[in-house]
JSON list of C-alpha atoms and ligand atoms in Angstrom, two decimals:
[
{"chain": "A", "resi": 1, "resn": "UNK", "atom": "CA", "xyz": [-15.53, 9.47, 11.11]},
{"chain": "A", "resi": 2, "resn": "UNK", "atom": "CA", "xyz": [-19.08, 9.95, 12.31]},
{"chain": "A", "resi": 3, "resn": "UNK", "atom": "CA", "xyz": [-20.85, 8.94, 8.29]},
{"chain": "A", "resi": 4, "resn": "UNK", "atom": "CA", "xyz": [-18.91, 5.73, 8.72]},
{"chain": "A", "resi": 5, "resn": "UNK", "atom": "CA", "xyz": [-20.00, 4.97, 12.35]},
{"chain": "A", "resi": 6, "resn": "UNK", "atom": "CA", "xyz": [-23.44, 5.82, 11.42]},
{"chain": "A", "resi": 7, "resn": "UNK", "atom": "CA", "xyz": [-23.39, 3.23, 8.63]},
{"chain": "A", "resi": 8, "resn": "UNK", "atom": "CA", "xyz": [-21.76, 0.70, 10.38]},
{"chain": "A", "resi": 9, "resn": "UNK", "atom": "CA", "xyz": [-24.38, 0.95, 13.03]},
{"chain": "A", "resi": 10, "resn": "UNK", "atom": "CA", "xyz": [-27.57, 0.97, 10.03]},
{"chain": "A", "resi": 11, "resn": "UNK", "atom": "CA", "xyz": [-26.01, -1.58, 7.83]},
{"chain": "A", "resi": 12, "resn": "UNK", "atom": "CA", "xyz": [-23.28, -3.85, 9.68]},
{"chain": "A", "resi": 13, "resn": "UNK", "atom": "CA", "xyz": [-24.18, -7.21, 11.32]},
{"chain": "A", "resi": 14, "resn": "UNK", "atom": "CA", "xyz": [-22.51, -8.71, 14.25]},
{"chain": "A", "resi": 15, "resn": "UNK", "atom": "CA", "xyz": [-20.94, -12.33, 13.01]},
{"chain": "A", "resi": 16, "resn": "UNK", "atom": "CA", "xyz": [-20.62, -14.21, 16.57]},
{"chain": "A", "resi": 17, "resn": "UNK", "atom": "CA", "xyz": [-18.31, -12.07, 19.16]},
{"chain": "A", "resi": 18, "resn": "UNK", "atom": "CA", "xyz": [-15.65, -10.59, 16.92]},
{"chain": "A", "resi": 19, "resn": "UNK", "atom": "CA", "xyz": [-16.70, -10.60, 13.22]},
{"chain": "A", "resi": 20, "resn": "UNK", "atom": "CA", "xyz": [-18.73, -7.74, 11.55]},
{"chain": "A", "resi": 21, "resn": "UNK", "atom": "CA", "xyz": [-20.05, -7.77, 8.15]},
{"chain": "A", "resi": 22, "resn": "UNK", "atom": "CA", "xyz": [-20.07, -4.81, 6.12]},
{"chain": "A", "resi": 23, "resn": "UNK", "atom": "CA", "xyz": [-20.88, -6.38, 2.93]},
{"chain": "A", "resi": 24, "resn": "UNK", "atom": "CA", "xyz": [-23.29, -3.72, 1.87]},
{"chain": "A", "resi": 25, "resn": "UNK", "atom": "CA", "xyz": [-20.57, -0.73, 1.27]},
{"chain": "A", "resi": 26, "resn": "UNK", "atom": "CA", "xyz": [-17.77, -2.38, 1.92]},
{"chain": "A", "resi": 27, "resn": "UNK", "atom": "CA", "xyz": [-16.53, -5.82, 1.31]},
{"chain": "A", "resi": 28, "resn": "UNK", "atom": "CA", "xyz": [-18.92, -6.89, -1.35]},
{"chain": "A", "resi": 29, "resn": "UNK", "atom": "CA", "xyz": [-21.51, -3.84, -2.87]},
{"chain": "A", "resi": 30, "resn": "UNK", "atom": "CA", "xyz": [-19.34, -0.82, -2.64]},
{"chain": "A", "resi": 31, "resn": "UNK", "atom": "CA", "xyz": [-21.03, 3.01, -1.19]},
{"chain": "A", "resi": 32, "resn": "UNK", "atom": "CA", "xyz": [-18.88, 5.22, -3.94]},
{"chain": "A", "resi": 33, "resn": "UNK", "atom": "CA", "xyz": [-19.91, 8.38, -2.16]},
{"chain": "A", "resi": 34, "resn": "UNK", "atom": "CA", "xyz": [-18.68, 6.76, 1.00]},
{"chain": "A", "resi": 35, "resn": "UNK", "atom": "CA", "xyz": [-15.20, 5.59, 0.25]},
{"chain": "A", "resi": 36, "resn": "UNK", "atom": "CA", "xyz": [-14.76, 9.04, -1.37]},
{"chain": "A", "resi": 37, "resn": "UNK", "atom": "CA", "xyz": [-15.22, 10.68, 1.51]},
{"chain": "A", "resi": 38, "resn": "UNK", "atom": "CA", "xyz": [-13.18, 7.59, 2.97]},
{"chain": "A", "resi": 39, "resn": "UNK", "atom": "CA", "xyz": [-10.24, 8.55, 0.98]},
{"chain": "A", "resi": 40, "resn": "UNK", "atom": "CA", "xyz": [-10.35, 12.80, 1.39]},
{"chain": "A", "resi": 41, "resn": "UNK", "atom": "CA", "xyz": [-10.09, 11.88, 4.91]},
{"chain": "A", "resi": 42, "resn": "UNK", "atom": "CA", "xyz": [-6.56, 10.05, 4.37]},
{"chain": "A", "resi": 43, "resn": "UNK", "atom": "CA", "xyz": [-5.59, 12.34, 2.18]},
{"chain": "A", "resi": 44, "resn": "UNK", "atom": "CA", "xyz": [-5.77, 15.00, 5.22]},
{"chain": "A", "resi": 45, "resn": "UNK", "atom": "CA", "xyz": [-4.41, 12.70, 7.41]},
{"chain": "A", "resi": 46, "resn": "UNK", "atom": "CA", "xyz": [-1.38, 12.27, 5.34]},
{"chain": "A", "resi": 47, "resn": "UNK", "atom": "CA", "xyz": [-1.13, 15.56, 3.84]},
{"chain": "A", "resi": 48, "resn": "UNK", "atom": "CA", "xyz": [2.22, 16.58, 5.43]},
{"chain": "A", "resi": 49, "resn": "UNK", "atom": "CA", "xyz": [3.90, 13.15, 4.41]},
{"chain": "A", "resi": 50, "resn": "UNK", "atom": "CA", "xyz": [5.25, 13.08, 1.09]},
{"chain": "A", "resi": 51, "resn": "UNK", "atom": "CA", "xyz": [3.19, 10.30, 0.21]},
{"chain": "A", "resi": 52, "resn": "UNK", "atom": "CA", "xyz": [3.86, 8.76, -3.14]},
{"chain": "A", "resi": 53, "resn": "UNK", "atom": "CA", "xyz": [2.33, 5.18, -3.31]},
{"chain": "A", "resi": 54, "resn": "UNK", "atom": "CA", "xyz": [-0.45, 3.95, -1.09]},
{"chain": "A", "resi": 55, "resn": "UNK", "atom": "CA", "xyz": [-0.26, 0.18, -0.90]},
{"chain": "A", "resi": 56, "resn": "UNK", "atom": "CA", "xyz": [-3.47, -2.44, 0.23]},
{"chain": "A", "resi": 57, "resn": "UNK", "atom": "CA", "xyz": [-4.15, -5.92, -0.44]},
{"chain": "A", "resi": 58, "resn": "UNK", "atom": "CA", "xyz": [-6.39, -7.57, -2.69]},
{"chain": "A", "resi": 59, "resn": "UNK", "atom": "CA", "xyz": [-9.83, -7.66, -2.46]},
{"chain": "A", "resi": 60, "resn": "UNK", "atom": "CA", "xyz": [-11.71, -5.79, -0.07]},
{"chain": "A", "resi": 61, "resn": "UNK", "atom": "CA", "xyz": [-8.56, -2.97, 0.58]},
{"chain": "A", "resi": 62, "resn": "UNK", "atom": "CA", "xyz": [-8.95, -1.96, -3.05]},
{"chain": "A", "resi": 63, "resn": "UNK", "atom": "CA", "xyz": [-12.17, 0.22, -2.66]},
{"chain": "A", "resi": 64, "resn": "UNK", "atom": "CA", "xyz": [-10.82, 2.68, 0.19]},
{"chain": "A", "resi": 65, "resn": "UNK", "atom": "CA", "xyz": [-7.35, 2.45, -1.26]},
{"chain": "A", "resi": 66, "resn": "UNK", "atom": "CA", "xyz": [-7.99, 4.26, -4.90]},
{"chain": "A", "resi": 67, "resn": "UNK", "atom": "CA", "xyz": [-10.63, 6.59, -3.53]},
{"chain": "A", "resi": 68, "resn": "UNK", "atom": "CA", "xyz": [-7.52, 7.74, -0.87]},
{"chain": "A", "resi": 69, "resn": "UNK", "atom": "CA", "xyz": [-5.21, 7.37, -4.01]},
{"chain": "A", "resi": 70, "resn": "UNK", "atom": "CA", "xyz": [-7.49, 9.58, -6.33]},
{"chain": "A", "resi": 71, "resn": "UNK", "atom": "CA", "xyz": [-7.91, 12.35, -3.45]},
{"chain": "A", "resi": 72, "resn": "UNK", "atom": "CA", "xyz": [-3.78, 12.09, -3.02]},
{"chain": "A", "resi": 73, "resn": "UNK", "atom": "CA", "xyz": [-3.24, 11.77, -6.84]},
{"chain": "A", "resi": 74, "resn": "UNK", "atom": "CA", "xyz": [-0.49, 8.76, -6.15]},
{"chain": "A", "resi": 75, "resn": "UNK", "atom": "CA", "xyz": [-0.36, 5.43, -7.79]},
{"chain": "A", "resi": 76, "resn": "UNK", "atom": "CA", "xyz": [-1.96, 2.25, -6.01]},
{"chain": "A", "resi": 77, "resn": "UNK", "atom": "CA", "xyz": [-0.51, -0.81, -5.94]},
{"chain": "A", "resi": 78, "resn": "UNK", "atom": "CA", "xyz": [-2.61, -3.89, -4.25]},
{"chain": "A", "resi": 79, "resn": "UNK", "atom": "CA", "xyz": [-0.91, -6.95, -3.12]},
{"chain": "A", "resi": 80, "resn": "UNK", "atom": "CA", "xyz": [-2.42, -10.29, -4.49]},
{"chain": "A", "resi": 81, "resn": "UNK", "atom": "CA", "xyz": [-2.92, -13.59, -2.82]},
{"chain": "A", "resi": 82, "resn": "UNK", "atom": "CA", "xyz": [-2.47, -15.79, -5.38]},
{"chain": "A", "resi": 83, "resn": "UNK", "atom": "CA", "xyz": [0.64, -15.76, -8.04]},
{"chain": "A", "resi": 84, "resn": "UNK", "atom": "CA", "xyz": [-0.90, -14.56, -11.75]},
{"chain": "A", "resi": 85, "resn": "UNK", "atom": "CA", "xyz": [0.70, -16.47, -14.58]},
{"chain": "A", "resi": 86, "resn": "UNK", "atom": "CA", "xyz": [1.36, -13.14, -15.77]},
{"chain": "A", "resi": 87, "resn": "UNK", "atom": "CA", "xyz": [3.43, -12.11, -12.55]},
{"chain": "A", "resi": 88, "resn": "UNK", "atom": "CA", "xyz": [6.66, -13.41, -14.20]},
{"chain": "A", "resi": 89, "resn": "UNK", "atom": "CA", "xyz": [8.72, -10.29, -13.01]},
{"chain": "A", "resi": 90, "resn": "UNK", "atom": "CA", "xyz": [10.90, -10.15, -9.78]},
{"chain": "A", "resi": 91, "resn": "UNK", "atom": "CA", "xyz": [8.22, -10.20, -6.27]},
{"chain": "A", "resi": 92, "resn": "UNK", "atom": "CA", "xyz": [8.48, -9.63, -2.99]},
{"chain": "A", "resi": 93, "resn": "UNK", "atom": "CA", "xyz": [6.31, -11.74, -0.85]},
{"chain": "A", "resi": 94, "resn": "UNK", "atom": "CA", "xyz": [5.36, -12.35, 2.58]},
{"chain": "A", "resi": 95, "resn": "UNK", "atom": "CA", "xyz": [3.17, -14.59, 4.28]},
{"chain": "A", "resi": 96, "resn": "UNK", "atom": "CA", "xyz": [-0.25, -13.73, 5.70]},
{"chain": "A", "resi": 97, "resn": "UNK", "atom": "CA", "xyz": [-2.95, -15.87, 7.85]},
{"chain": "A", "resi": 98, "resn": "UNK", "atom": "CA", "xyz": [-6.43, -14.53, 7.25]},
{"chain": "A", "resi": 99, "resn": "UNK", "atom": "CA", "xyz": [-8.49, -13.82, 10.15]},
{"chain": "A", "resi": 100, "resn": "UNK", "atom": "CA", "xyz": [-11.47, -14.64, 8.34]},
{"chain": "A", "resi": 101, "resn": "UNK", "atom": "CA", "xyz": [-10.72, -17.17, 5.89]},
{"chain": "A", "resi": 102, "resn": "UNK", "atom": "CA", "xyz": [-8.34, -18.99, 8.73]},
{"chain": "A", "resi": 103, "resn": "UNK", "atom": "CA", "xyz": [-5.74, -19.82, 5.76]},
{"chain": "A", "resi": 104, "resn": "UNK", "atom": "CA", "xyz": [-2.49, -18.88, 4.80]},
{"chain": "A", "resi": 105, "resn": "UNK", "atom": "CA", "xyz": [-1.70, -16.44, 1.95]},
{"chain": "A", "resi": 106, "resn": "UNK", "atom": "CA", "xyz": [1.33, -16.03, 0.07]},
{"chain": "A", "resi": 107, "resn": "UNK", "atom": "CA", "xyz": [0.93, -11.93, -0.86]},
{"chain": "A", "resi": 108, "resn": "UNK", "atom": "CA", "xyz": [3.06, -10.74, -3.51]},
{"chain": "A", "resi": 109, "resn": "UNK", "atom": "CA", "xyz": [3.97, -7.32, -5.47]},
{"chain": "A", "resi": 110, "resn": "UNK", "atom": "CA", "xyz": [5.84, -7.11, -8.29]},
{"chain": "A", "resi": 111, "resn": "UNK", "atom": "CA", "xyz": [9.35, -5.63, -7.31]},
{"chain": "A", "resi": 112, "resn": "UNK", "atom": "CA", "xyz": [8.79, -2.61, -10.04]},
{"chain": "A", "resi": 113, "resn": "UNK", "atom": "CA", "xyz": [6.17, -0.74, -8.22]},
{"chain": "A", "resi": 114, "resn": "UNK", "atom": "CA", "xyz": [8.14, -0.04, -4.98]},
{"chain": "A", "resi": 115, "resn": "UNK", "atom": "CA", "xyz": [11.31, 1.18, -4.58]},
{"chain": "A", "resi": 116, "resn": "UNK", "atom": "CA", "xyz": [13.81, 2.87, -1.75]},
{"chain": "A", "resi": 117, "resn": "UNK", "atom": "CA", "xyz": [12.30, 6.32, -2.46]},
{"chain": "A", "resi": 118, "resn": "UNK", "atom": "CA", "xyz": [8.67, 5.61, -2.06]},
{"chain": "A", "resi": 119, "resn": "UNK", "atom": "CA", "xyz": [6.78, 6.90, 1.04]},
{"chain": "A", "resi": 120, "resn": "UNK", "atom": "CA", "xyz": [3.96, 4.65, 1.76]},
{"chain": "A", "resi": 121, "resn": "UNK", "atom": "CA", "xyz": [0.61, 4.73, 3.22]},
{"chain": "A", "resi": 122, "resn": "UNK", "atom": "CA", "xyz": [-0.72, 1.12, 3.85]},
{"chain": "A", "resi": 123, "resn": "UNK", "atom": "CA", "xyz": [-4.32, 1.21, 3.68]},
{"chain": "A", "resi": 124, "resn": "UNK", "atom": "CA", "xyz": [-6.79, -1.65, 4.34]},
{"chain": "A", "resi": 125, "resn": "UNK", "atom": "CA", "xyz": [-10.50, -2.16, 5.12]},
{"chain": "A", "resi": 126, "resn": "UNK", "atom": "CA", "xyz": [-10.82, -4.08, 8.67]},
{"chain": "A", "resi": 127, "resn": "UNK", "atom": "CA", "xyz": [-7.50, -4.46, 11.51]},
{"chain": "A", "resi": 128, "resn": "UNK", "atom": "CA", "xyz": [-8.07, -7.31, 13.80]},
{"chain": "A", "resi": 129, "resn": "UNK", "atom": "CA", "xyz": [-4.88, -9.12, 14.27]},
{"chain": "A", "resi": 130, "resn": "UNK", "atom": "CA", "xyz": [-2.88, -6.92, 12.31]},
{"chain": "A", "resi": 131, "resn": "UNK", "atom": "CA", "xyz": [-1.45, -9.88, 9.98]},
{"chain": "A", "resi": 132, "resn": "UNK", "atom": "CA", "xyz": [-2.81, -8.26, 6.94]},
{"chain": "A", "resi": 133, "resn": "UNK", "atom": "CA", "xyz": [-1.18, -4.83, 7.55]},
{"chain": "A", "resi": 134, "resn": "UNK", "atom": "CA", "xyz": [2.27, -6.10, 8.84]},
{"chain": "A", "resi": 135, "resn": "UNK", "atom": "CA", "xyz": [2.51, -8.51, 5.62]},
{"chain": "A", "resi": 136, "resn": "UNK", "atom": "CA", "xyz": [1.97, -5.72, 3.30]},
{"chain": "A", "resi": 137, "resn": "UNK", "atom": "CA", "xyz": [4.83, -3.68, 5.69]},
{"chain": "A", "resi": 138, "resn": "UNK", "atom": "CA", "xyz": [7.24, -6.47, 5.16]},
{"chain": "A", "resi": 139, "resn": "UNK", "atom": "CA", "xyz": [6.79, -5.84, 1.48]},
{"chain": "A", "resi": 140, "resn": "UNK", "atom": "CA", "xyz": [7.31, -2.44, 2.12]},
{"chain": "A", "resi": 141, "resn": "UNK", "atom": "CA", "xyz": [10.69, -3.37, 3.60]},
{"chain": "A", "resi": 142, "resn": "UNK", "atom": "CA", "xyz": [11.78, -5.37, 1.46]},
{"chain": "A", "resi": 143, "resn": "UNK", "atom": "CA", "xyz": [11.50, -2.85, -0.57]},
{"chain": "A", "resi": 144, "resn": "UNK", "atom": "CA", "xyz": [13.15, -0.32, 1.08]},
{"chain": "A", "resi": 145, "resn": "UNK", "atom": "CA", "xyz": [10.35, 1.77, 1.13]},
{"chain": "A", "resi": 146, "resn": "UNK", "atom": "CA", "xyz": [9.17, 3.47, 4.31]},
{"chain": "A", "resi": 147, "resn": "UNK", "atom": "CA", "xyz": [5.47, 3.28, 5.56]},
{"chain": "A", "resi": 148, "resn": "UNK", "atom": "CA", "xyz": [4.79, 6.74, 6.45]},
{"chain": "A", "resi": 149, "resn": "UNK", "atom": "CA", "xyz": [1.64, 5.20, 8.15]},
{"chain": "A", "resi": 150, "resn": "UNK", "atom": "CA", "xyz": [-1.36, 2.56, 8.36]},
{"chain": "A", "resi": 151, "resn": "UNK", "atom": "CA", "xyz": [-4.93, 3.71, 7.32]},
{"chain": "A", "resi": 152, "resn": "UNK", "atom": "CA", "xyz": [-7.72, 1.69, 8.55]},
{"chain": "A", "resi": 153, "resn": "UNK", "atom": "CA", "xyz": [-11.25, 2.14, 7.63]},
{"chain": "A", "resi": 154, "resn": "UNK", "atom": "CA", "xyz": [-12.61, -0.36, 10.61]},
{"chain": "A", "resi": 155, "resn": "UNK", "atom": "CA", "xyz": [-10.44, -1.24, 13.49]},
{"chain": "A", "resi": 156, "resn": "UNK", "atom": "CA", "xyz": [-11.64, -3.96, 15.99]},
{"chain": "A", "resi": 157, "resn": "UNK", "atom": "CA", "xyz": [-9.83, -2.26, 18.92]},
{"chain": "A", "resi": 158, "resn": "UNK", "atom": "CA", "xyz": [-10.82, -5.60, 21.31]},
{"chain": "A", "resi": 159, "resn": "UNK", "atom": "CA", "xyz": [-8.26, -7.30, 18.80]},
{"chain": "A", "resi": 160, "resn": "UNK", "atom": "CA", "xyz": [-4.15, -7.26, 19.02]},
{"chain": "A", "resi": 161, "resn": "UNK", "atom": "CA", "xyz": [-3.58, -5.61, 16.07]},
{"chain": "A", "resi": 162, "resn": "UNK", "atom": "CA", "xyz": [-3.04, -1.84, 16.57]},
{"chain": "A", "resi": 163, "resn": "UNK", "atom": "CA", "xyz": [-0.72, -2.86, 20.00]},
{"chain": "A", "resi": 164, "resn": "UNK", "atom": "CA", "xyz": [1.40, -5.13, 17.28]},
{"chain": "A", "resi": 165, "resn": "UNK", "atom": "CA", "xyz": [1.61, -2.40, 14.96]},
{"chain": "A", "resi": 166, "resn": "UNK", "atom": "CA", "xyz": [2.01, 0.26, 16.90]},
{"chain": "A", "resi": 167, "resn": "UNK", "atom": "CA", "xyz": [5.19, -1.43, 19.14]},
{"chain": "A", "resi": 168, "resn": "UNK", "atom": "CA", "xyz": [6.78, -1.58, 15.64]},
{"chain": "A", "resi": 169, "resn": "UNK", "atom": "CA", "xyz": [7.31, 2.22, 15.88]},
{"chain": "A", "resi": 170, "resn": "UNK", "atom": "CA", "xyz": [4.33, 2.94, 13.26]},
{"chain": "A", "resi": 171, "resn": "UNK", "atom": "CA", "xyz": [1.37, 5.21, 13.00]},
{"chain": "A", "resi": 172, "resn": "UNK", "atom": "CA", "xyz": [-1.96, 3.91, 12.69]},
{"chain": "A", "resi": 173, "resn": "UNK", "atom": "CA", "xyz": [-5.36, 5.95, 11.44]},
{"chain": "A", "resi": 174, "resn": "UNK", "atom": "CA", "xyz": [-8.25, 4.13, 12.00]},
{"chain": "A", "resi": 175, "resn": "UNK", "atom": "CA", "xyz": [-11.68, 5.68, 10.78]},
{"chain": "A", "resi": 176, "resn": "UNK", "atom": "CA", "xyz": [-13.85, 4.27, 13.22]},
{"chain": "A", "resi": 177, "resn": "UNK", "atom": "CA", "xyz": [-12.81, 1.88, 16.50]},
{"chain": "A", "resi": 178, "resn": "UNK", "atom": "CA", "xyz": [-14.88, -0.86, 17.43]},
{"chain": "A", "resi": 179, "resn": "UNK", "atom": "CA", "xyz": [-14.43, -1.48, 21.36]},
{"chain": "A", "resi": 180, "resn": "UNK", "atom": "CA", "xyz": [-16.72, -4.17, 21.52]},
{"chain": "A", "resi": 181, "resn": "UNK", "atom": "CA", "xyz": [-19.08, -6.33, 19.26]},
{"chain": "A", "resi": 182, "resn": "UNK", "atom": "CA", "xyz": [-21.09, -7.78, 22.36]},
{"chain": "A", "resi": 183, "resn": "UNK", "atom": "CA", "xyz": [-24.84, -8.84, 22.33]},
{"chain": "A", "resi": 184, "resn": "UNK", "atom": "CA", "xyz": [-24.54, -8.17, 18.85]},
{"chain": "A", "resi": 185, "resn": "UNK", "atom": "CA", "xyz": [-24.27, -5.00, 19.06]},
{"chain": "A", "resi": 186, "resn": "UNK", "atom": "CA", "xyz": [-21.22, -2.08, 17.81]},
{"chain": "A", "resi": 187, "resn": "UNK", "atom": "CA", "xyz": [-19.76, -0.27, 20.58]},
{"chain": "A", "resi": 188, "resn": "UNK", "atom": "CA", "xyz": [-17.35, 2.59, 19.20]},
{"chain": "A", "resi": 189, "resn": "UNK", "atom": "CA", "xyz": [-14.33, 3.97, 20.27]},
{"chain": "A", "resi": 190, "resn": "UNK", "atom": "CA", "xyz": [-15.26, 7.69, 19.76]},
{"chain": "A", "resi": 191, "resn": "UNK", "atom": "CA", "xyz": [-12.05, 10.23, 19.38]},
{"chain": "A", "resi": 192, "resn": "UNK", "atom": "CA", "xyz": [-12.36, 13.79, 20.35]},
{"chain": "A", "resi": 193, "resn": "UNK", "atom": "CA", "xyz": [-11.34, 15.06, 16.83]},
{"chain": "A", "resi": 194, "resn": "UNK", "atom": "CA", "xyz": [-14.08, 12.92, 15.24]},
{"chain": "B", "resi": 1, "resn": "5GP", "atom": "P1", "xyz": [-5.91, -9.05, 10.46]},
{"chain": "B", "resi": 1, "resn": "5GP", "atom": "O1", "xyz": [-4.90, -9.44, 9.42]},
{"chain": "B", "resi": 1, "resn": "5GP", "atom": "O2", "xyz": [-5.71, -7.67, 11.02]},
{"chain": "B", "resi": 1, "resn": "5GP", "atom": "O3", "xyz": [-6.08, -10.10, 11.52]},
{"chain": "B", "resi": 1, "resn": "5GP", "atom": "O4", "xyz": [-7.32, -9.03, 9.73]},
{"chain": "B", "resi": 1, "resn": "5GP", "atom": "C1", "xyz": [-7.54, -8.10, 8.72]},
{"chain": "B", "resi": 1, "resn": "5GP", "atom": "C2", "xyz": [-8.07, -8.74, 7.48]},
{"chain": "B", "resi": 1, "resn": "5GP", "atom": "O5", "xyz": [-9.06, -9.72, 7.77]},
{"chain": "B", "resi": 1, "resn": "5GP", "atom": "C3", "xyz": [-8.73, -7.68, 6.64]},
{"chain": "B", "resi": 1, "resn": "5GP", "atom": "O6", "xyz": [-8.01, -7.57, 5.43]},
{"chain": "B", "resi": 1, "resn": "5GP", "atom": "C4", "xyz": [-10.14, -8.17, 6.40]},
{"chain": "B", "resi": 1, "resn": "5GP", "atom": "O7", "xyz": [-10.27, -8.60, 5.08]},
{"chain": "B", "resi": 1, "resn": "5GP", "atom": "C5", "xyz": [-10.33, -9.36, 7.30]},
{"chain": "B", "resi": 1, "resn": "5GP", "atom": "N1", "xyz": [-11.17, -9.08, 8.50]},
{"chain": "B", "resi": 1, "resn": "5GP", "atom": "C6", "xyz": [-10.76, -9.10, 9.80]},
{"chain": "B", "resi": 1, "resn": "5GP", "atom": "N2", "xyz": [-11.79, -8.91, 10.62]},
{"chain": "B", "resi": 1, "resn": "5GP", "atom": "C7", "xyz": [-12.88, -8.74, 9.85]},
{"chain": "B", "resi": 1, "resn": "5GP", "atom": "C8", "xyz": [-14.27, -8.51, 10.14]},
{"chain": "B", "resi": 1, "resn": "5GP", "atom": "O8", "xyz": [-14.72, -8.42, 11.29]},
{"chain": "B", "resi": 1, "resn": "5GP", "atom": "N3", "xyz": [-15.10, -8.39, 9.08]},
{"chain": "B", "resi": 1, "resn": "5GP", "atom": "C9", "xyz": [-14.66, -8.50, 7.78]},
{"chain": "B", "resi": 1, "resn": "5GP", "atom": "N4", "xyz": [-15.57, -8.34, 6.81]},
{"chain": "B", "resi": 1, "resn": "5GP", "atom": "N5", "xyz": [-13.37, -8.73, 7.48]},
{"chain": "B", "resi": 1, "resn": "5GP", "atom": "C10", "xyz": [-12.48, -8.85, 8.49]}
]
């Protein structure tokens, strides 16, 4: 998606070899115009695939995730980290080890928003290892929901996630592909289509 490379290349700063900060319209201030257009273009993606719940995890997933949910008019659930006093219904959980943070996360949804006839799309804001996205498919199957697909707003293609994913038998949608983050600087992936 050429608006989001072009911000990524104003905006984003390169974090050492393999971590980029988006913090100002992604993971911290949010771009509203952006992640609109961020969530028409999963909407097309996913047009032809009886979506009915679009699931993400808890914080920075949230922004793309209701803008996609909004353009599909389906619910969105988001996974949390950490167990709310108020989460005193039935959960399925999985466990996920944050790239960044470099900790262990229990991620839970309650068992009443998914169920064996949802279609899901899993959406999240960065793939690097892919821990993230095959924690919230877990939930997913435990469930017995199927994941129609995995929308990505910023893949770090240099990283092992997409292979993992993708040798799991699933799609993956990634708005823009980072090849490399060397001398600080972002080398895309660029697509024909985009
Ligand atoms: P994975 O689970 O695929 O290894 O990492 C994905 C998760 O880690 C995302 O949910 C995201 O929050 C975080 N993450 C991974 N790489 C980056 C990065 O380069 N920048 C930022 N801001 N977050 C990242």
């Amino acid at each position: 998606m050429k608006e989001l490379r072009e911000k990524i290349q104003k905006e984003g700063t390169v974090l050492g070899e393999n971590v980029l900060k988006v913090d100002g319209f992604l993971t911290h201030q949010i771009d509203a115009k952006l992640m609109s257009q961020i969530g028409q273009r999963f909407a097309e993606l996913y047009k032809d695939r009886g979506i009915t719940k679009i699931v993400t995890i808890e914080a920075s997933g949230i922004a793309p995730a209701v803008f996609a949910g909004l353009a599909m008019d389906v619910p969105v659930i988001f996974a949390r980290k950490q167990k709310s006093l108020t989460m005193n219904q039935e959960l399925l959980t999985a466990s996920v080890y944050s790239f960044t943070k470099q900790v262990t996360n229990d991620i839970s949804i309650s068992t009443k928003f998914l169920t064996k006839n949802d279609h899901v799309l899993v959406i999240d804001d960065f793939l690097a290892n892919g821990q993230a996205a095959l924690g919230l498919i877990e939930l997913c199957q435990q469930a017995g929901a199927t994941v129609e697909g995995i929308g990505i707003v910023i893949e770090k293609s240099f990283q092992n996630g997409r292979q993992l994913i993708v040798d799991k038998g699933y799609r993956v949608d990634s708005l823009a592909r980072i090849a490399s983050l060397e001398n600080n600087e972002v080398h895309f992936i660029i697509e024909e289509e985009d």
